[in-house]
Structures are given as structure tokens and as C-alpha cells.
């Protein structure tokens, strides 16, 4: 399950017992977490999960601070601003409205906003505004008004 802490040092024990590459993961929310996970695990690869949901540019930030990606897996760079996320939110909403049942759509956006609150204070305001919205048309209207796409 998703219960902290992650036991990164145990990954080194596993690495010593098997002959296949082992990747460290779990509770990596920041560049500092990535650095600690790699150091404590002895691994040279890591996997990001919820940390990327909460901070979509986390991999870029890790690459920028800890070095380039093997095999050109990604581009190092700066973190994204809240404004940088707006097109992603619209794309996410588009996927949610075409792939999920209506009763799930608003909840999925709220779930993402909940994670985003870990890194973006603006996500708290957005969450407060959408908390009571259930109908997709209401969420769509909120997005158009509060999260307009740049033209």
C-alpha cells in the first residue's frame, strides 16, 4: 500500500541477492527524496509515482540536479509554474470526460488537485472552489472561468 516510510536501504539488500537490475521507488516527492533514495538503495535508477502526480515536472527537476537521463529518457529542466499546468489540466479533463463515467469525472479532477496541493498552494484554492461540484458541466464552466487557456 501507500504507507510511508519507504524502506530504501532494503533495496540494497535485494540488489545483493538478485542478478537483475533493481529500481528504487516509493515516497519520492522531491529532488532531495530522489537523492536520498538513490544513495540509501545503492540503485542507479528510480521510479516515480505519486510524486509525479503531485509535481508533474519532478522528473525534469531530478534530471537537472542529479544528472542527465541514460538513453535520453527525458529532458532536464526547471519546475513548472501553476500556469504551466493549466493546459495539462484541460487535457486531463478532456480525457476524464471521454473515458470515465460521468459520476467519476469530477472526483478524478479533485483527486489530482488534492495531490497538487503538496507542491502548489494555488491547488488549495482550486480544490476549495471545485469541492462541491459534481456535474461535469459545472466543472467545465469552472475550468473555463478560473483556468482559461492562454490564447
Coordinates of C-alpha atoms in Angstrom, one line a residue:
X1 CA 0.0 0.0 0.0
X2 CA 0.9 3.7 0.1
X3 CA 2.1 3.8 3.7
X4 CA 5.2 5.7 4.5
X5 CA 8.0 5.3 5.1
X6 CA 9.7 3.7 2.1
X7 CA 12.5 1.4 3.1
X8 CA 15.1 2.5 0.6
X9 CA 18.0 0.8 2.3
X10 CA 16.3 -2.6 1.9
X11 CA 16.6 -2.2 -1.8
X12 CA 20.3 -2.6 -1.5
X13 CA 19.7 -5.9 0.3
X14 CA 17.6 -7.1 -2.6
X15 CA 20.1 -5.8 -5.1
X16 CA 22.8 -8.0 -3.4
X17 CA 20.5 -11.1 -3.6
X18 CA 19.5 -10.9 -7.3
X19 CA 21.2 -10.7 -10.6
X20 CA 18.8 -8.3 -12.3
X21 CA 18.7 -4.5 -12.1
X22 CA 16.6 -3.2 -9.2
X23 CA 14.9 0.2 -9.3
X24 CA 14.1 2.1 -6.2
X25 CA 10.7 3.8 -5.7
X26 CA 8.3 4.9 -3.0
X27 CA 7.8 8.2 -1.3
X28 CA 9.9 10.2 -3.8
X29 CA 8.2 13.6 -3.6
X30 CA 11.2 15.9 -4.2
X31 CA 14.7 16.1 -5.6
X32 CA 16.0 15.6 -2.1
X33 CA 13.9 12.4 -1.8
X34 CA 15.3 11.2 -5.1
X35 CA 18.9 11.8 -3.9
X36 CA 18.3 10.0 -0.6
X37 CA 16.5 7.1 -2.3
X38 CA 19.4 6.6 -4.7
X39 CA 22.0 6.9 -2.0
X40 CA 20.3 4.7 0.5
X41 CA 19.4 2.0 -2.0
X42 CA 22.6 1.8 -4.0
X43 CA 20.4 1.8 -7.1
X44 CA 21.2 4.0 -10.1
X45 CA 17.6 4.1 -11.3
X46 CA 14.4 5.3 -9.7
X47 CA 10.7 5.2 -10.4
X48 CA 8.3 8.0 -9.7
X49 CA 4.6 7.5 -9.0
X50 CA 2.5 9.8 -6.8
X51 CA 5.4 12.3 -6.7
X52 CA 4.9 12.9 -10.4
X53 CA 1.2 13.3 -9.9
X54 CA 1.8 16.0 -7.2
X55 CA 4.6 17.7 -9.1
X56 CA 4.4 16.9 -12.9
X57 CA 7.8 18.3 -13.6
X58 CA 9.5 16.3 -10.8
X59 CA 11.5 14.1 -13.2
X60 CA 12.8 17.2 -15.1
X61 CA 13.9 18.7 -11.8
X62 CA 15.6 15.5 -10.7
X63 CA 17.4 15.2 -14.0
X64 CA 18.6 18.8 -13.8
X65 CA 20.0 18.4 -10.3
X66 CA 21.3 14.8 -10.3
X67 CA 22.4 14.5 -13.9
X68 CA 21.1 13.5 -17.3
X69 CA 19.0 10.5 -18.1
X70 CA 20.5 7.4 -19.6
X71 CA 19.3 6.7 -23.1
X72 CA 17.8 10.2 -23.3
X73 CA 14.7 9.3 -21.3
X74 CA 13.9 12.9 -20.5
X75 CA 15.0 16.4 -20.7
X76 CA 16.4 18.1 -17.6
X77 CA 14.8 21.4 -16.7
X78 CA 13.1 23.7 -14.4
X79 CA 10.0 23.1 -12.3
X80 CA 6.6 24.2 -13.8
X81 CA 4.6 27.0 -12.6
X82 CA 0.9 26.7 -11.8
X83 CA 0.2 28.5 -15.1
X84 CA 2.2 25.8 -16.9
X85 CA -0.2 23.2 -15.5
X86 CA -3.3 24.8 -16.9
X87 CA -3.1 23.2 -20.4
X88 CA -2.4 19.8 -18.7
X89 CA -5.5 20.2 -16.5
X90 CA -7.6 20.9 -19.6
X91 CA -6.1 17.8 -21.3
X92 CA -6.7 15.7 -18.2
X93 CA -10.3 16.9 -18.1
X94 CA -10.7 16.1 -21.7
X95 CA -9.5 12.5 -21.1
X96 CA -11.7 12.2 -17.9
X97 CA -14.8 13.3 -19.8
X98 CA -14.3 10.9 -22.7
X99 CA -13.1 7.9 -20.8
X100 CA -14.8 7.9 -17.4
X101 CA -18.4 7.6 -16.3
X102 CA -20.0 11.0 -15.5
X103 CA -20.2 10.2 -11.8
X104 CA -16.4 9.7 -11.7
X105 CA -15.2 12.7 -13.7
X106 CA -15.3 15.5 -11.1
X107 CA -13.9 13.2 -8.5
X108 CA -10.8 12.4 -10.6
X109 CA -10.0 16.1 -11.1
X110 CA -10.5 16.6 -7.3
X111 CA -8.1 13.7 -6.7
X112 CA -5.4 15.3 -8.8
X113 CA -5.9 18.7 -7.2
X114 CA -5.5 17.0 -3.8
X115 CA -2.1 15.7 -4.9
X116 CA -1.1 19.0 -6.5
X117 CA -1.7 20.8 -3.1
X118 CA 1.6 19.2 -1.9
X119 CA 3.5 21.4 -4.2
X120 CA 1.2 24.2 -5.5
X121 CA -0.6 26.5 -3.0
X122 CA -2.9 27.5 -5.8
X123 CA -4.3 24.0 -5.9
X124 CA -5.8 24.5 -2.4
X125 CA -7.8 27.4 -3.8
X126 CA -8.9 25.4 -6.8
X127 CA -9.8 22.5 -4.6
X128 CA -11.9 24.7 -2.4
X129 CA -13.8 26.0 -5.5
X130 CA -14.5 22.6 -7.0
X131 CA -15.0 20.7 -3.8
X132 CA -18.9 20.8 -4.1
X133 CA -19.1 20.4 -7.9
X134 CA -20.4 17.1 -9.1
X135 CA -21.8 17.7 -12.6
X136 CA -19.3 17.7 -15.4
X137 CA -20.9 20.8 -16.9
X138 CA -20.3 22.7 -13.7
X139 CA -16.7 21.6 -13.6
X140 CA -16.3 22.6 -17.3
X141 CA -17.8 26.0 -16.5
X142 CA -15.4 26.4 -13.6
X143 CA -12.4 25.5 -15.8
X144 CA -13.4 27.9 -18.5
X145 CA -13.8 30.7 -15.9
X146 CA -11.0 30.0 -13.4
X147 CA -8.5 28.1 -15.6
X148 CA -8.7 29.7 -19.0
X149 CA -6.2 28.6 -21.7
X150 CA -3.8 31.3 -22.9
X151 CA -4.6 32.5 -26.3

